[in-house]
PDB file of C-alpha atoms in Angstrom:
ATOM      1  CA  MET A   1     -14.130 -23.322 -26.435  1.00  0.00           C
ATOM      2  CA  GLU A   2     -11.735 -22.179 -23.701  1.00  0.00           C
ATOM      3  CA  GLN A   3     -12.033 -18.716 -22.300  1.00  0.00           C
ATOM      4  CA  GLU A   4      -8.738 -16.870 -22.022  1.00  0.00           C
ATOM      5  CA  ILE A   5      -7.725 -15.504 -18.685  1.00  0.00           C
ATOM      6  CA  THR A   6      -7.475 -11.693 -18.560  1.00  0.00           C
ATOM      7  CA  PRO A   7      -5.053  -9.463 -16.650  1.00  0.00           C
ATOM      8  CA  ARG A   8      -8.017  -7.810 -14.947  1.00  0.00           C
ATOM      9  CA  GLN A   9      -9.451 -11.118 -13.653  1.00  0.00           C
ATOM     10  CA  VAL A  10      -6.155 -12.202 -12.145  1.00  0.00           C
ATOM     11  CA  GLY A  11      -5.278  -8.721 -10.933  1.00  0.00           C
ATOM     12  CA  LEU A  12      -8.567  -8.263  -9.091  1.00  0.00           C
ATOM     13  CA  LYS A  13      -8.281 -11.693  -7.464  1.00  0.00           C
ATOM     14  CA  TYR A  14      -4.784 -10.997  -6.166  1.00  0.00           C
ATOM     15  CA  GLY A  15      -5.637  -7.371  -5.421  1.00  0.00           C
ATOM     16  CA  LEU A  16      -8.265  -8.615  -2.989  1.00  0.00           C
ATOM     17  CA  ILE A  17      -5.855 -11.120  -1.439  1.00  0.00           C
ATOM     18  CA  THR A  18      -3.071  -8.520  -1.182  1.00  0.00           C
ATOM     19  CA  GLY A  19      -5.480  -5.930   0.229  1.00  0.00           C
ATOM     20  CA  LEU A  20      -6.589  -8.358   2.928  1.00  0.00           C
ATOM     21  CA  GLY A  21      -2.917  -9.051   3.646  1.00  0.00           C
ATOM     22  CA  TYR A  22      -2.358  -5.302   4.085  1.00  0.00           C
ATOM     23  CA  VAL A  23      -5.331  -5.089   6.442  1.00  0.00           C
ATOM     24  CA  ALA A  24      -4.087  -7.974   8.583  1.00  0.00           C
ATOM     25  CA  TYR A  25      -0.553  -6.558   8.702  1.00  0.00           C
ATOM     26  CA  SER A  26      -1.790  -3.031   9.499  1.00  0.00           C
ATOM     27  CA  LEU A  27      -4.051  -4.368  12.216  1.00  0.00           C
ATOM     28  CA  VAL A  28      -1.104  -6.130  13.859  1.00  0.00           C
ATOM     29  CA  LEU A  29       0.981  -2.936  13.657  1.00  0.00           C
ATOM     30  CA  PHE A  30      -1.824  -0.796  15.110  1.00  0.00           C
ATOM     31  CA  LEU A  31      -2.724  -3.200  17.926  1.00  0.00           C
ATOM     32  CA  THR A  32       0.904  -3.727  18.979  1.00  0.00           C
ATOM     33  CA  HIS A  33       1.761  -0.022  18.573  1.00  0.00           C
ATOM     34  CA  ALA A  34       4.599  -1.038  16.262  1.00  0.00           C
ATOM     35  CA  TYR A  35       3.485   1.479  13.604  1.00  0.00           C
ATOM     36  CA  THR A  36       6.098   3.946  14.897  1.00  0.00           C
ATOM     37  CA  ASN A  37       8.878   1.618  13.747  1.00  0.00           C
ATOM     38  CA  ASN A  38       9.571   2.785  10.172  1.00  0.00           C
ATOM     39  CA  SER A  39      11.442  -0.383   9.235  1.00  0.00           C
ATOM     40  CA  LEU A  40       8.325  -2.462   9.915  1.00  0.00           C
ATOM     41  CA  GLY A  41       6.299  -0.229   7.605  1.00  0.00           C
ATOM     42  CA  TRP A  42       8.517  -1.155   4.686  1.00  0.00           C
ATOM     43  CA  LEU A  43       7.756  -4.822   5.251  1.00  0.00           C
ATOM     44  CA  SER A  44       4.328  -4.203   3.748  1.00  0.00           C
ATOM     45  CA  ASN A  45       6.129  -3.984   0.402  1.00  0.00           C
ATOM     46  CA  LEU A  46       6.873  -7.701   0.759  1.00  0.00           C
ATOM     47  CA  ILE A  47       3.114  -8.338   0.867  1.00  0.00           C
ATOM     48  CA  LEU A  48       2.759  -6.386  -2.379  1.00  0.00           C
ATOM     49  CA  ILE A  49       5.687  -8.133  -4.058  1.00  0.00           C
ATOM     50  CA  ALA A  50       4.292 -11.549  -3.100  1.00  0.00           C
ATOM     51  CA  GLY A  51       0.840 -10.604  -4.425  1.00  0.00           C
ATOM     52  CA  LEU A  52       2.324  -9.357  -7.701  1.00  0.00           C
ATOM     53  CA  VAL A  53       4.543 -12.410  -8.188  1.00  0.00           C
ATOM     54  CA  PHE A  54       1.684 -14.848  -7.545  1.00  0.00           C
ATOM     55  CA  ALA A  55      -0.631 -12.862  -9.828  1.00  0.00           C
ATOM     56  CA  CYS A  56       1.907 -12.788 -12.665  1.00  0.00           C
ATOM     57  CA  ARG A  57       2.628 -16.506 -12.216  1.00  0.00           C
ATOM     58  CA  GLU A  58      -1.075 -17.360 -12.383  1.00  0.00           C
ATOM     59  CA  PHE A  59      -1.638 -15.168 -15.428  1.00  0.00           C
ATOM     60  CA  ARG A  60       1.370 -16.629 -17.223  1.00  0.00           C
ATOM     61  CA  ALA A  61       0.301 -20.192 -16.411  1.00  0.00           C
ATOM     62  CA  GLY A  62      -3.221 -19.542 -17.679  1.00  0.00           C
ATOM     63  CA  PHE A  63      -2.139 -17.665 -20.794  1.00  0.00           C
ATOM     64  CA  TYR A  64      -0.139 -20.231 -22.749  1.00  0.00           C
ATOM     65  CA  ASN A  65       2.822 -19.857 -20.367  1.00  0.00           C
ATOM     66  CA  THR A  66       3.562 -16.394 -21.745  1.00  0.00           C
ATOM     67  CA  MET A  67       3.187 -12.862 -20.476  1.00  0.00           C
ATOM     68  CA  THR A  68       4.300  -9.706 -22.225  1.00  0.00           C
ATOM     69  CA  LEU A  69       5.520  -6.711 -20.271  1.00  0.00           C
ATOM     70  CA  LYS A  70       2.289  -4.881 -21.103  1.00  0.00           C
ATOM     71  CA  GLN A  71       0.180  -7.758 -19.773  1.00  0.00           C
ATOM     72  CA  GLY A  72       2.316  -7.957 -16.622  1.00  0.00           C
ATOM     73  CA  ILE A  73       1.922  -4.240 -15.984  1.00  0.00           C
ATOM     74  CA  SER A  74      -1.831  -4.587 -16.522  1.00  0.00           C
ATOM     75  CA  VAL A  75      -2.027  -7.428 -13.994  1.00  0.00           C
ATOM     76  CA  GLY A  76       0.066  -5.337 -11.599  1.00  0.00           C
ATOM     77  CA  PHE A  77      -2.140  -2.289 -12.076  1.00  0.00           C
ATOM     78  CA  TRP A  78      -5.251  -4.156 -10.950  1.00  0.00           C
ATOM     79  CA  VAL A  79      -3.434  -5.738  -7.993  1.00  0.00           C
ATOM     80  CA  VAL A  80      -2.076  -2.363  -6.881  1.00  0.00           C
ATOM     81  CA  LEU A  81      -5.317  -0.466  -7.435  1.00  0.00           C
ATOM     82  CA  LEU A  82      -7.608  -2.823  -5.528  1.00  0.00           C
ATOM     83  CA  SER A  83      -5.192  -3.614  -2.698  1.00  0.00           C
ATOM     84  CA  THR A  84      -4.405   0.074  -2.169  1.00  0.00           C
ATOM     85  CA  ILE A  85      -8.095   1.043  -2.125  1.00  0.00           C
ATOM     86  CA  ILE A  86      -8.778  -1.666   0.464  1.00  0.00           C
ATOM     87  CA  SER A  87      -5.807  -0.499   2.547  1.00  0.00           C
ATOM     88  CA  ALA A  88      -6.849   3.167   2.371  1.00  0.00           C
ATOM     89  CA  ILE A  89     -10.436   2.381   3.398  1.00  0.00           C
ATOM     90  CA  PHE A  90      -9.206   0.279   6.313  1.00  0.00           C
ATOM     91  CA  THR A  91      -6.783   3.027   7.376  1.00  0.00           C
ATOM     92  CA  TYR A  92      -9.548   5.620   7.341  1.00  0.00           C
ATOM     93  CA  ILE A  93     -12.008   3.482   9.279  1.00  0.00           C
ATOM     94  CA  TYR A  94      -9.491   2.318  11.857  1.00  0.00           C
ATOM     95  CA  ILE A  95      -8.043   5.753  12.521  1.00  0.00           C
ATOM     96  CA  GLU A  96     -11.481   7.387  12.557  1.00  0.00           C
ATOM     97  CA  PHE A  97     -12.609   5.106  15.368  1.00  0.00           C
ATOM     98  CA  ASP A  98      -9.354   4.671  17.323  1.00  0.00           C
ATOM     99  CA  LYS A  99      -8.726   8.116  18.771  1.00  0.00           C
ATOM    100  CA  GLU A 100      -5.995   6.692  21.023  1.00  0.00           C
ATOM    101  CA  LEU A 101      -3.965   5.866  17.930  1.00  0.00           C
ATOM    102  CA  LEU A 102      -4.207   9.446  16.662  1.00  0.00           C
ATOM    103  CA  GLU A 103      -3.238  10.788  20.084  1.00  0.00           C
ATOM    104  CA  ALA A 104      -0.227   8.462  20.238  1.00  0.00           C
ATOM    105  CA  MET A 105       0.815   9.627  16.752  1.00  0.00           C
ATOM    106  CA  ARG A 106       0.494  13.271  17.846  1.00  0.00           C
ATOM    107  CA  GLU A 107       2.559  12.625  20.975  1.00  0.00           C
ATOM    108  CA  GLN A 108       5.267  10.926  18.911  1.00  0.00           C
ATOM    109  CA  ALA A 109       5.270  13.832  16.452  1.00  0.00           C
ATOM    110  CA  MET A 110       5.516  16.335  19.321  1.00  0.00           C
ATOM    111  CA  PHE A 111       8.388  14.376  20.848  1.00  0.00           C
ATOM    112  CA  ASP A 112      10.218  14.323  17.510  1.00  0.00           C
ATOM    113  CA  LEU A 113       9.683  18.072  17.040  1.00  0.00           C
ATOM    114  CA  GLU A 114      10.834  18.901  20.570  1.00  0.00           C
ATOM    115  CA  LYS A 115      14.068  16.972  19.961  1.00  0.00           C
ATOM    116  CA  GLN A 116      14.827  19.458  17.173  1.00  0.00           C
ATOM    117  CA  LYS A 117      14.726  22.325  19.740  1.00  0.00           C
ATOM    118  CA  LEU A 118      12.601  24.591  17.569  1.00  0.00           C
ATOM    119  CA  PRO A 119      11.531  28.018  18.854  1.00  0.00           C
ATOM    120  CA  GLU A 120       8.122  27.960  20.587  1.00  0.00           C
ATOM    121  CA  GLU A 121       6.267  29.728  17.736  1.00  0.00           C
ATOM    122  CA  GLN A 122       7.656  27.330  15.123  1.00  0.00           C
ATOM    123  CA  LEU A 123       6.748  24.411  17.355  1.00  0.00           C
ATOM    124  CA  GLU A 124       3.141  25.630  17.646  1.00  0.00           C
ATOM    125  CA  GLN A 125       2.902  26.183  13.898  1.00  0.00           C
ATOM    126  CA  ALA A 126       4.317  22.726  13.211  1.00  0.00           C
ATOM    127  CA  MET A 127       1.797  21.130  15.571  1.00  0.00           C
ATOM    128  CA  LYS A 128      -1.095  22.923  13.853  1.00  0.00           C
ATOM    129  CA  MET A 129       0.069  21.465  10.546  1.00  0.00           C
ATOM    130  CA  MET A 130       0.555  18.090  12.216  1.00  0.00           C
ATOM    131  CA  ASP A 131      -3.130  18.040  13.198  1.00  0.00           C
ATOM    132  CA  TRP A 132      -4.012  18.230   9.506  1.00  0.00           C
ATOM    133  CA  PHE A 133      -1.432  15.611   8.500  1.00  0.00           C
ATOM    134  CA  LEU A 134      -2.703  13.258  11.202  1.00  0.00           C
ATOM    135  CA  SER A 135      -6.349  13.446  10.173  1.00  0.00           C
ATOM    136  CA  PRO A 136      -7.990  10.206   9.045  1.00  0.00           C
ATOM    137  CA  GLU A 137      -8.748  11.789   5.658  1.00  0.00           C
ATOM    138  CA  PHE A 138      -5.145  12.827   5.011  1.00  0.00           C
ATOM    139  CA  LEU A 139      -3.724   9.494   6.193  1.00  0.00           C
ATOM    140  CA  ALA A 140      -6.137   7.517   4.010  1.00  0.00           C
ATOM    141  CA  GLY A 141      -5.468   9.800   1.029  1.00  0.00           C
ATOM    142  CA  SER A 142      -1.715   9.541   1.416  1.00  0.00           C
ATOM    143  CA  THR A 143      -2.065   5.762   1.747  1.00  0.00           C
ATOM    144  CA  LEU A 144      -4.011   5.712  -1.521  1.00  0.00           C
ATOM    145  CA  ILE A 145      -1.759   8.031  -3.522  1.00  0.00           C
ATOM    146  CA  GLY A 146       1.533   6.761  -2.109  1.00  0.00           C
ATOM    147  CA  GLY A 147       0.417   3.155  -2.431  1.00  0.00           C
ATOM    148  CA  ILE A 148      -0.489   3.544  -6.085  1.00  0.00           C
ATOM    149  CA  ILE A 149       2.748   5.362  -6.965  1.00  0.00           C
ATOM    150  CA  VAL A 150       5.061   2.981  -5.111  1.00  0.00           C
ATOM    151  CA  GLY A 151       2.938  -0.004  -6.068  1.00  0.00           C
ATOM    152  CA  MET A 152       3.119   0.755  -9.784  1.00  0.00           C
ATOM    153  CA  ILE A 153       6.889   1.136  -9.630  1.00  0.00           C
ATOM    154  CA  VAL A 154       7.114  -2.263  -7.954  1.00  0.00           C
ATOM    155  CA  ALA A 155       4.576  -3.705 -10.420  1.00  0.00           C
ATOM    156  CA  VAL A 156       6.642  -2.600 -13.425  1.00  0.00           C
ATOM    157  CA  ILE A 157       9.768  -4.175 -11.925  1.00  0.00           C
ATOM    158  CA  VAL A 158       7.985  -7.450 -11.117  1.00  0.00           C
ATOM    159  CA  ALA A 159       6.374  -7.521 -14.593  1.00  0.00           C
ATOM    160  CA  ALA A 160       9.763  -6.964 -16.231  1.00  0.00           C
ATOM    161  CA  VAL A 161      11.322  -9.807 -14.257  1.00  0.00           C
ATOM    162  CA  MET A 162       8.378 -12.194 -14.739  1.00  0.00           C
ATOM    163  CA  LYS A 163       7.650 -11.537 -18.412  1.00  0.00           C
ATOM    164  CA  LYS A 164       7.979 -14.388 -20.854  1.00  0.00           C
ATOM    165  CA  ASP A 165       7.422 -13.388 -24.440  1.00  0.00           C
ATOM    166  CA  PRO A 166       5.747 -15.820 -26.824  1.00  0.00           C
ATOM    167  CA  GLU A 167       8.048 -17.915 -28.953  1.00  0.00           C
ATOM    168  CA  ASN A 168       8.237 -16.739 -32.546  1.00  0.00           C
ATOM    169  CA  PHE A 169       7.308 -19.444 -35.013  1.00  0.00           C
TER     170      PHE A 169
END
């Protein structure tokens, strides 16, 4: 008797692979100081899209060559959840131990604020807030929340494109 493949099984497998892809990509960005380039940050979405497409393809192939939208979203949920948790944990650990990275982020934020020619008191207030926004806890939390929200939007789109409903007999 064959055991059917489940969305969770496939999703967790590709969530781990996608999460490790995020870690490798983030590590390259951090080590090369390319994290300040916003256009490179959006490239991480390609890692997610690839993970979701491969996960949906594997699920469909192992499930009688069909996948409903609901099943595709379920696969996507597990991919997004696990990969985002891995990414958030890595972000927290890396930023917690690399104080130079936080200092470089603060300097960039200060430079950006000074370009706006804010009054001195507003500049000081903005920098106090920036210290909170640039804490490892906030950055990891925003990675987690933002990753799940954006990831689920992408997962629904990929599931809608990849779905293949069963043939009616």
